[in-house]
Amino acid sequence: MKMAALSRTIICLLRNDLRYHDNEVLLWAHRNADHIVPLYCFDPRHYLGTHCYNFPKTGPHRLKFLLETVQDLRNALQKKGSNLLLRRGQPEDVIEDLMKQLGGVSAVVLQEEATKEELDVEKSVKQVCTQHGVKFHTIWGSTLYHRDDLPFRHISSLPDVYTQFRKVVEAQCKVRPTLQMPEKLKSLPAGLEEGSVPTAEDLGQQDPLTDPRTAFPCSGGESQSLQRLQYYFWDTNLVASYKDTRNGLIGMDYSTKFAPWLALGCISPRYIFEQISKYERDRTANQSTYWVIFELLWRDYFRFVALKYGRKIFFLRGLQDKKVPWKKDVKQFDAWKEGRTGVPFVDANMRELAMTGFMSNRGRQNVASFLTKDLGLDWRMGAEWFEYLLVDYDVCSNYGNWLYSAGIGNDPRENRKFNMIKQGLDYDGNGDYIRLWVPELQEIKGGAIHTPWALSNAALAHANVTLGETYPFPIVMAPEWSRHVNQKPQDRGAAASGRRPGPSHMPKQHKNRGIDFYFSRNKNV
């Protein structure tokens, strides 16, 4: 009995760090306890409505991915001689119950987050620990570069322009090495009920159908993320052409697709960095391999911006406190979210999102620009719709990108606006992506599919399209679109030659076009 009284138990509250490799929360507990309790809570607050527009916070695709991830982590921990406790309830209540049940809890450890709701949970858990005389320990572990290693005196001096941040960090910072995890983890205390993985229905959602057209036919979990990296880097060398293909729209291979796993912490950004460095040593180093790190650094940046600005990232007026006369036209918003705007490139992307929970980076930039600049709708409608549906929803990146698109975030340029027709012709010149997601237009040949309203009645009839009936008229027309109506798409050569259309056949003048989102001076990119 004496030994049991001296036994130290540490509860590890896991949230967006659902992996075994490079997990400092688990490692710290392993080093400081006799028993550890890895815990995941299905917090009911995550299944309520979004803050402004009351969409379900966690939609079907993201929930399915989360449930797969939790099961995968449980499997991994069982192989290490441990387990993952699952509970439904607010973490602060669950942890207090466990403290009372176990009696010998010496500490609670968790990874710090950056935004209000997550920080509120940390505060509540800390209060419970204080009341029970238990140590409360937090670890920073979600970013590529550690917060404490940033070359800024205080987070308040973080640059408001990404390029300035990137240059200073790349010049002055080092990425910390990944942690060596133990082969066997300290066991759980005896007598704990492990708890079952809930179903989607248990949490108020339906299990989504798998759409065969999806560009992300993947499951959640650490094991899947590591397989994806192995495939994308080492098995296929796709990473060596990432910068050329990353603006693609169809299929798995045009981009890394790491984002959904990164969002839940299934894969460590530092592990990706180490694998890139190894790939550059063993195979090749080029702009593409660098660009993967460049994108991870954007993810870091948005997290640090959230630390700097706090709740302002959610405010209507944004980081710049800019008054914009945003509209709240529900009819227009419904057309946007359901892919019924009458602008095929927008509609294809929005339908892909609704059906699969995924959308390309190129698509996201365009539909966000369309909502905020062409329709003038409250940007938070778009941000909360993405929160509901995106399988890779990450609060800092999502809100950072929406502020950016709305022109009230970290963007040094005023009034940047995307030209939907030009973008569509640049990146889907032959219209294959639109035909995939907007089948009612599939009989329109070539790039003309981007502007069905510009076709003659005879051409529409020939393609079995009746505007206003089988496909809507555009709900808005931007004057700059007219310059690109009836233009021949730049990549018509690929289709004409019978080569498979897709990112590898993107015309040379457009291959690096993605960079213009960050650096172009042209307002109508």
XYZ file of C-alpha atoms in Angstrom:
525
model
C 0.000 0.000 0.000
C 2.873 2.317 0.799
C 4.263 1.934 -2.725
C 0.861 2.701 -4.262
C 0.647 5.930 -2.251
C 3.980 7.052 -3.692
C 2.980 6.143 -7.241
C 2.891 9.204 -9.470
C 0.311 9.373 -12.249
C 0.296 12.021 -14.976
C -2.718 12.721 -17.170
C -1.824 13.708 -20.765
C -4.677 15.704 -22.291
C -4.285 15.215 -26.049
C -6.115 17.618 -28.369
C -4.491 18.527 -31.693
C -1.386 16.383 -31.116
C -2.819 12.968 -31.946
C 0.365 11.034 -32.725
C 3.065 9.025 -31.015
C 6.186 10.211 -32.866
C 7.750 13.516 -31.760
C 5.141 13.986 -29.020
C 6.654 15.956 -26.157
C 3.492 15.743 -24.026
C 3.752 11.939 -23.878
C 7.530 12.012 -23.486
C 7.462 14.507 -20.602
C 4.861 12.409 -18.804
C 6.810 9.194 -19.446
C 9.915 10.730 -17.869
C 8.129 12.144 -14.821
C 5.610 9.497 -13.770
C 5.145 5.880 -12.785
C 1.870 5.696 -14.714
C 0.535 7.912 -17.469
C -3.014 8.385 -18.723
C -3.238 9.488 -22.381
C -6.692 11.100 -22.637
C -8.846 12.428 -25.470
C -12.136 14.168 -24.699
C -14.973 14.592 -27.154
C -15.813 18.062 -25.896
C -19.528 18.786 -26.489
C -18.639 22.420 -27.274
C -16.989 21.203 -30.502
C -20.333 19.892 -31.725
C -22.406 23.043 -31.199
C -22.933 25.837 -33.727
C -20.317 28.257 -35.054
C -20.060 31.641 -33.350
C -21.832 33.977 -35.797
C -23.863 31.863 -38.216
C -24.548 28.694 -36.214
C -23.339 26.139 -38.755
C -22.450 22.832 -37.076
C -18.894 23.340 -35.815
C -17.607 19.896 -36.753
C -19.048 18.628 -40.020
C -19.272 15.042 -41.294
C -15.966 14.836 -43.177
C -13.858 16.306 -40.388
C -15.600 14.175 -37.771
C -15.001 10.971 -39.750
C -11.315 11.889 -40.069
C -11.114 12.625 -36.329
C -12.734 9.319 -35.331
C -10.304 7.422 -37.585
C -7.408 9.369 -36.059
C -8.449 8.599 -32.498
C -8.777 4.880 -33.282
C -5.363 4.906 -34.992
C -3.728 6.566 -31.970
C -5.346 4.057 -29.623
C -3.888 1.224 -31.747
C -0.438 2.854 -31.677
C -0.487 3.392 -27.911
C -1.636 -0.186 -27.270
C 1.420 -1.412 -29.192
C 3.545 0.702 -26.835
C 2.024 -0.902 -23.754
C -0.364 1.958 -23.095
C -3.843 2.956 -24.277
C -5.910 6.022 -25.121
C -8.692 6.844 -22.695
C -11.749 8.250 -24.469
C -14.373 10.316 -22.701
C -17.318 12.465 -23.742
C -17.418 15.683 -21.746
C -15.596 18.934 -21.087
C -11.909 18.209 -20.407
C -11.889 20.099 -17.107
C -14.788 17.956 -15.792
C -13.349 14.693 -17.111
C -9.935 15.433 -15.577
C -11.457 16.323 -12.205
C -13.376 13.027 -12.222
C -10.182 11.129 -13.046
C -8.293 12.884 -10.240
C -10.943 11.784 -7.754
C -11.004 8.252 -9.141
C -7.238 7.764 -9.248
C -6.172 9.607 -6.128
C -2.472 9.813 -7.017
C -2.394 12.295 -9.918
C 0.772 14.380 -9.677
C 0.420 16.431 -12.885
C -1.661 17.210 -15.941
C 0.236 17.998 -19.139
C -1.050 19.312 -22.465
C 0.076 21.043 -25.622
C -0.668 24.765 -25.712
C -2.937 26.173 -28.370
C -3.206 29.737 -29.660
C -6.881 30.737 -29.832
C -9.562 31.664 -27.339
C -11.728 28.556 -27.001
C -8.687 26.315 -26.624
C -7.053 28.745 -24.187
C -10.270 28.841 -22.148
C -10.044 25.043 -21.785
C -6.433 25.385 -20.613
C -7.500 27.973 -18.034
C -10.313 25.714 -16.739
C -8.018 22.673 -16.515
C -5.429 24.773 -14.672
C -8.092 25.875 -12.141
C -9.024 22.243 -11.481
C -5.345 21.373 -10.995
C -4.870 24.273 -8.575
C -7.916 23.221 -6.535
C -6.566 19.674 -6.207
C -2.914 20.609 -5.637
C -1.829 19.019 -8.922
C 0.961 20.400 -11.113
C -0.231 21.895 -14.426
C 2.354 21.704 -17.218
C 2.069 22.993 -20.792
C 4.255 22.373 -23.824
C 4.533 24.309 -27.080
C 4.654 21.768 -29.898
C 2.386 22.603 -32.821
C 4.744 24.605 -35.045
C 7.848 23.937 -37.135
C 9.822 26.643 -35.320
C 9.391 26.745 -31.565
C 7.768 29.879 -30.211
C 10.665 30.402 -27.776
C 13.190 30.338 -30.644
C 11.662 33.205 -32.644
C 14.052 36.146 -33.143
C 11.539 38.726 -31.894
C 11.764 40.288 -28.434
C 8.071 39.672 -27.851
C 5.218 38.256 -29.932
C 3.920 41.831 -30.267
C 6.915 42.602 -32.528
C 6.037 39.777 -34.956
C 6.082 41.344 -38.464
C 2.682 41.930 -40.061
C 3.968 40.840 -43.469
C 4.789 37.180 -44.042
C 7.834 37.815 -46.246
C 9.531 39.866 -43.513
C 8.777 37.127 -40.971
C 10.033 34.386 -43.287
C 13.329 36.082 -44.116
C 14.206 36.790 -40.487
C 13.230 33.318 -39.278
C 15.050 31.518 -42.097
C 18.193 33.568 -41.430
C 18.228 33.382 -37.649
C 16.348 30.267 -36.461
C 16.920 26.556 -36.375
C 14.253 23.863 -36.329
C 14.569 21.743 -33.202
C 15.227 18.032 -33.842
C 12.410 15.533 -33.422
C 12.247 13.687 -30.122
C 13.308 10.079 -29.653
C 10.242 8.311 -28.256
C 10.473 5.227 -25.996
C 9.786 1.754 -27.379
C 7.431 1.144 -24.459
C 5.414 3.818 -22.701
C 4.692 3.815 -18.951
C 1.488 1.874 -18.337
C -1.920 3.133 -17.255
C -2.935 2.767 -13.618
C -5.114 -0.291 -13.010
C -8.896 -0.217 -13.147
C -9.528 2.472 -15.780
C -12.310 1.964 -18.299
C -10.841 2.781 -21.735
C -14.075 4.180 -23.245
C -15.310 3.461 -26.757
C -14.843 5.454 -29.965
C -18.199 7.187 -30.549
C -20.049 7.017 -33.850
C -20.791 10.051 -35.994
C -24.442 9.718 -34.943
C -23.426 9.840 -31.262
C -22.024 13.311 -31.956
C -24.927 14.594 -34.026
C -23.565 13.961 -37.530
C -24.145 11.419 -40.260
C -21.307 9.339 -41.622
C -20.549 10.873 -45.032
C -20.584 8.900 -48.251
C -17.241 8.577 -50.015
C -17.286 10.397 -53.345
C -15.126 8.611 -55.961
C -14.114 11.998 -57.413
C -12.389 13.148 -54.237
C -8.803 14.444 -54.327
C -8.381 13.259 -50.725
C -9.508 9.603 -50.420
C -7.484 9.167 -47.218
C -8.155 8.102 -43.646
C -7.230 9.898 -40.466
C -4.377 8.860 -38.238
C -0.637 8.933 -37.718
C -0.032 5.669 -39.615
C -1.792 7.041 -42.710
C 0.120 10.330 -42.580
C 3.476 8.565 -42.419
C 2.479 6.322 -45.332
C 1.540 9.426 -47.342
C 4.928 11.021 -46.693
C 6.719 7.815 -47.654
C 4.720 7.678 -50.903
C 5.003 11.371 -51.818
C 8.722 11.691 -51.019
C 10.472 8.373 -51.322
C 8.311 6.055 -53.455
C 7.381 8.495 -56.239
C 9.669 11.571 -55.934
C 6.537 13.709 -56.365
C 7.947 16.179 -53.859
C 10.631 17.126 -56.402
C 7.975 18.637 -58.693
C 5.628 19.979 -55.984
C 6.086 23.652 -56.883
C 5.121 22.966 -60.506
C 2.062 20.844 -59.714
C 0.694 22.313 -56.478
C -1.888 24.476 -58.259
C -3.556 21.377 -59.660
C -7.211 20.566 -59.068
C -7.793 16.866 -59.781
C -6.437 13.804 -58.000
C -4.207 12.968 -55.044
C -0.782 13.680 -56.454
C -0.690 17.375 -57.365
C 0.090 18.383 -53.742
C 1.378 16.847 -50.509
C -2.115 16.643 -48.922
C -0.442 16.816 -45.492
C -2.806 19.536 -44.195
C -5.573 17.305 -42.736
C -3.032 15.272 -40.759
C -1.163 18.396 -39.657
C -4.417 19.935 -38.420
C -4.917 17.122 -35.884
C -1.227 16.693 -35.174
C -1.100 13.213 -36.748
C 2.223 14.215 -38.288
C 4.847 16.504 -36.811
C 5.956 19.471 -38.949
C 9.465 18.880 -37.616
C 9.350 15.307 -38.905
C 8.347 16.595 -42.351
C 11.257 19.057 -42.171
C 13.711 16.283 -41.258
C 12.453 14.106 -44.110
C 12.777 17.012 -46.572
C 16.338 17.625 -45.375
C 17.144 13.948 -45.798
C 15.527 13.928 -49.255
C 17.593 16.961 -50.258
C 20.778 15.221 -49.112
C 19.977 11.826 -50.652
C 18.028 12.721 -53.820
C 17.694 16.349 -54.872
C 17.234 19.829 -53.493
C 15.278 22.314 -55.589
C 12.592 24.977 -55.415
C 9.936 22.301 -54.905
C 11.534 20.767 -51.835
C 12.020 24.256 -50.402
C 8.400 25.131 -51.158
C 7.094 22.442 -48.815
C 8.984 24.196 -45.993
C 7.732 27.564 -47.271
C 4.143 26.331 -46.832
C 4.848 24.920 -43.356
C 6.225 28.327 -42.435
C 2.954 29.960 -43.550
C 1.184 27.609 -41.150
C 3.545 28.704 -38.349
C 3.018 32.337 -39.240
C -0.758 32.200 -38.923
C -0.390 30.535 -35.509
C 1.958 33.254 -34.314
C -0.363 35.923 -35.752
C -3.147 34.399 -33.617
C -0.900 34.691 -30.554
C -0.142 38.319 -31.392
C -3.687 39.475 -32.145
C -5.778 37.190 -29.947
C -9.517 37.426 -30.556
C -9.082 40.072 -33.280
C -8.607 37.287 -35.846
C -12.325 36.549 -35.418
C -13.550 40.164 -35.496
C -15.527 41.534 -38.429
C -13.052 44.399 -38.878
C -10.050 42.075 -38.749
C -6.472 42.806 -37.767
C -6.532 46.192 -39.473
C -9.719 47.325 -37.705
C -11.002 48.273 -41.148
C -14.640 49.200 -41.611
C -15.971 47.434 -44.714
C -19.714 47.497 -45.577
C -20.080 43.703 -45.613
C -23.455 42.319 -46.707
C -25.347 39.383 -45.204
C -27.385 38.307 -48.230
C -28.533 34.791 -47.294
C -29.750 34.007 -50.807
C -26.360 34.831 -52.347
C -24.551 32.950 -49.591
C -26.698 29.857 -50.139
C -25.895 29.985 -53.869
C -22.178 30.192 -53.013
C -22.143 27.365 -50.466
C -24.264 25.055 -52.633
C -22.275 25.684 -55.844
C -25.142 27.453 -57.632
C -23.562 30.856 -58.375
C -23.663 30.391 -62.151
C -19.862 30.823 -62.230
C -18.639 27.300 -63.050
C -15.146 27.536 -61.542
C -16.591 28.709 -58.216
C -19.412 26.150 -58.294
C -17.096 23.224 -59.043
C -14.888 24.065 -56.062
C -17.791 24.574 -53.673
C -19.409 21.289 -54.685
C -16.130 19.454 -54.217
C -15.920 20.903 -50.689
C -19.506 19.926 -49.836
C -19.136 16.389 -51.169
C -15.633 15.574 -49.903
C -14.546 18.053 -47.228
C -11.567 19.000 -49.369
C -10.676 21.754 -51.822
C -7.388 22.682 -53.497
C -5.383 25.690 -52.365
C -6.069 27.342 -55.719
C -9.797 26.751 -55.311
C -9.846 28.190 -51.786
C -8.214 31.414 -52.894
C -10.752 31.845 -55.660
C -13.950 31.039 -53.785
C -12.848 33.272 -50.899
C -12.132 36.147 -53.274
C -15.504 35.590 -54.970
C -17.396 35.668 -51.656
C -15.637 38.729 -50.255
C -14.834 40.794 -53.344
C -17.423 39.853 -55.987
C -20.362 39.299 -53.630
C -19.194 41.571 -50.807
C -20.511 39.134 -48.180
C -19.360 39.015 -44.560
C -16.099 37.059 -44.710
C -17.040 35.222 -41.501
C -19.826 33.428 -43.383
C -17.142 31.831 -45.550
C -14.755 31.194 -42.654
C -17.447 29.439 -40.619
C -18.633 27.400 -43.626
C -15.051 26.202 -44.100
C -14.854 25.444 -40.359
C -17.902 23.226 -40.725
C -16.758 21.325 -43.817
C -12.980 21.290 -44.234
C -11.334 18.011 -43.292
C -8.124 19.984 -42.702
C -9.731 22.768 -40.657
C -7.110 24.513 -38.555
C -8.423 27.528 -36.686
C -5.354 29.767 -37.174
C -4.786 28.972 -40.856
C -8.492 29.160 -41.675
C -9.134 32.533 -40.100
C -5.728 33.887 -41.154
C -6.399 32.988 -44.782
C -9.955 34.399 -44.736
C -8.742 37.694 -43.244
C -6.065 37.744 -45.932
C -8.612 37.164 -48.706
C -10.972 39.768 -47.265
C -8.189 42.379 -47.297
C -8.257 42.938 -43.527
C -5.420 40.612 -42.473
C -1.732 40.153 -43.228
C -1.720 41.483 -46.772
C 0.515 44.401 -47.749
C -1.559 45.092 -50.879
C -4.906 46.842 -50.992
C -7.907 45.548 -52.924
C -6.383 42.334 -54.223
C -9.056 40.538 -56.211
C -9.048 37.329 -58.221
C -10.526 37.264 -61.718
C -12.631 34.079 -61.694
C -12.606 33.591 -65.459
C -8.895 34.234 -65.937
C -8.074 31.945 -63.009
C -10.337 29.226 -64.374
C -8.735 29.414 -67.809
C -5.234 29.512 -66.301
C -5.665 26.478 -64.085
C -8.441 24.473 -65.741
C -8.032 25.611 -69.324
C -9.797 22.677 -70.924
C -12.532 22.612 -68.273
C -11.892 19.049 -67.047
C -12.240 20.015 -63.388
C -15.575 21.746 -64.015
C -16.872 18.742 -65.976
C -15.961 16.549 -62.988
C -18.009 18.566 -60.478
C -20.616 20.370 -62.592
C -21.835 17.497 -64.783
C -24.804 19.479 -66.126
C -22.241 21.462 -68.184
C -20.153 18.492 -69.308
C -21.248 18.616 -72.952
C -19.785 22.124 -73.388
C -16.429 21.617 -75.080
C -13.103 23.098 -74.008
C -12.587 26.347 -72.107
C -15.978 27.726 -73.161
C -17.360 25.834 -70.145
C -16.055 28.661 -67.920
C -18.501 31.182 -69.430
C -21.689 29.378 -70.506
C -23.639 32.678 -70.489
C -21.455 33.889 -73.374
C -22.466 30.989 -75.648
C -25.127 31.282 -78.314
C -28.533 29.714 -77.741
C -27.697 27.159 -80.416
C -24.431 26.187 -78.715
C -26.207 25.860 -75.355
C -28.988 23.774 -76.887
C -26.397 21.532 -78.530
C -24.810 20.994 -75.080
C -28.230 20.358 -73.469
C -27.866 23.423 -71.228
C -30.720 25.807 -70.489
C -29.512 28.767 -68.450
C -31.889 29.523 -65.614
C -33.167 25.936 -65.649
C -30.467 23.263 -65.888
C -27.742 25.706 -64.730
C -28.161 29.176 -63.206
C -27.337 32.532 -64.715
C -24.411 34.174 -62.825
C -25.625 35.827 -59.620
C -23.062 38.570 -60.228
C -20.900 39.647 -63.177
C -17.553 41.371 -62.639
C -16.536 43.819 -65.382
C -12.997 42.416 -65.651
C -14.319 38.994 -66.695
C -15.289 40.253 -70.147
C -11.633 40.526 -71.175
C -11.359 36.730 -70.945
C -14.663 35.630 -72.445
C -14.230 33.712 -75.714
C -10.469 33.509 -75.174
C -8.797 30.281 -76.165
C -7.372 28.575 -73.059
C -3.594 28.590 -72.823
C -3.261 24.840 -72.303
C -5.380 23.684 -75.219
C -2.278 21.957 -76.629
C -2.392 19.226 -73.989
C -5.957 18.289 -74.819
C -5.392 18.531 -78.560
C -2.399 16.231 -78.416
C -4.372 13.637 -76.490
C -2.091 13.886 -73.464
C -3.687 13.380 -70.101
C -4.764 16.775 -68.810
C -3.630 17.659 -65.335
C -1.009 19.520 -63.368
C 1.957 17.977 -65.164
C 0.726 19.579 -68.376
C 0.136 22.993 -66.973
C 1.594 25.524 -69.450
C 5.006 26.849 -68.517
C 3.847 30.433 -68.123
C 1.420 29.288 -65.413
C 3.471 26.685 -63.591
C 4.634 29.053 -60.852
C 1.518 31.155 -60.863
C 0.687 30.173 -57.281
C 3.374 32.543 -56.083
C 1.290 35.482 -57.282
C -1.111 35.003 -54.397
C 1.638 36.215 -52.108
C 3.756 38.486 -54.239
C 2.061 39.667 -57.455
C 1.443 43.365 -57.871
C -1.317 42.644 -60.356
C -4.616 43.233 -58.580
C -6.666 40.999 -60.864
C -4.597 37.846 -60.538
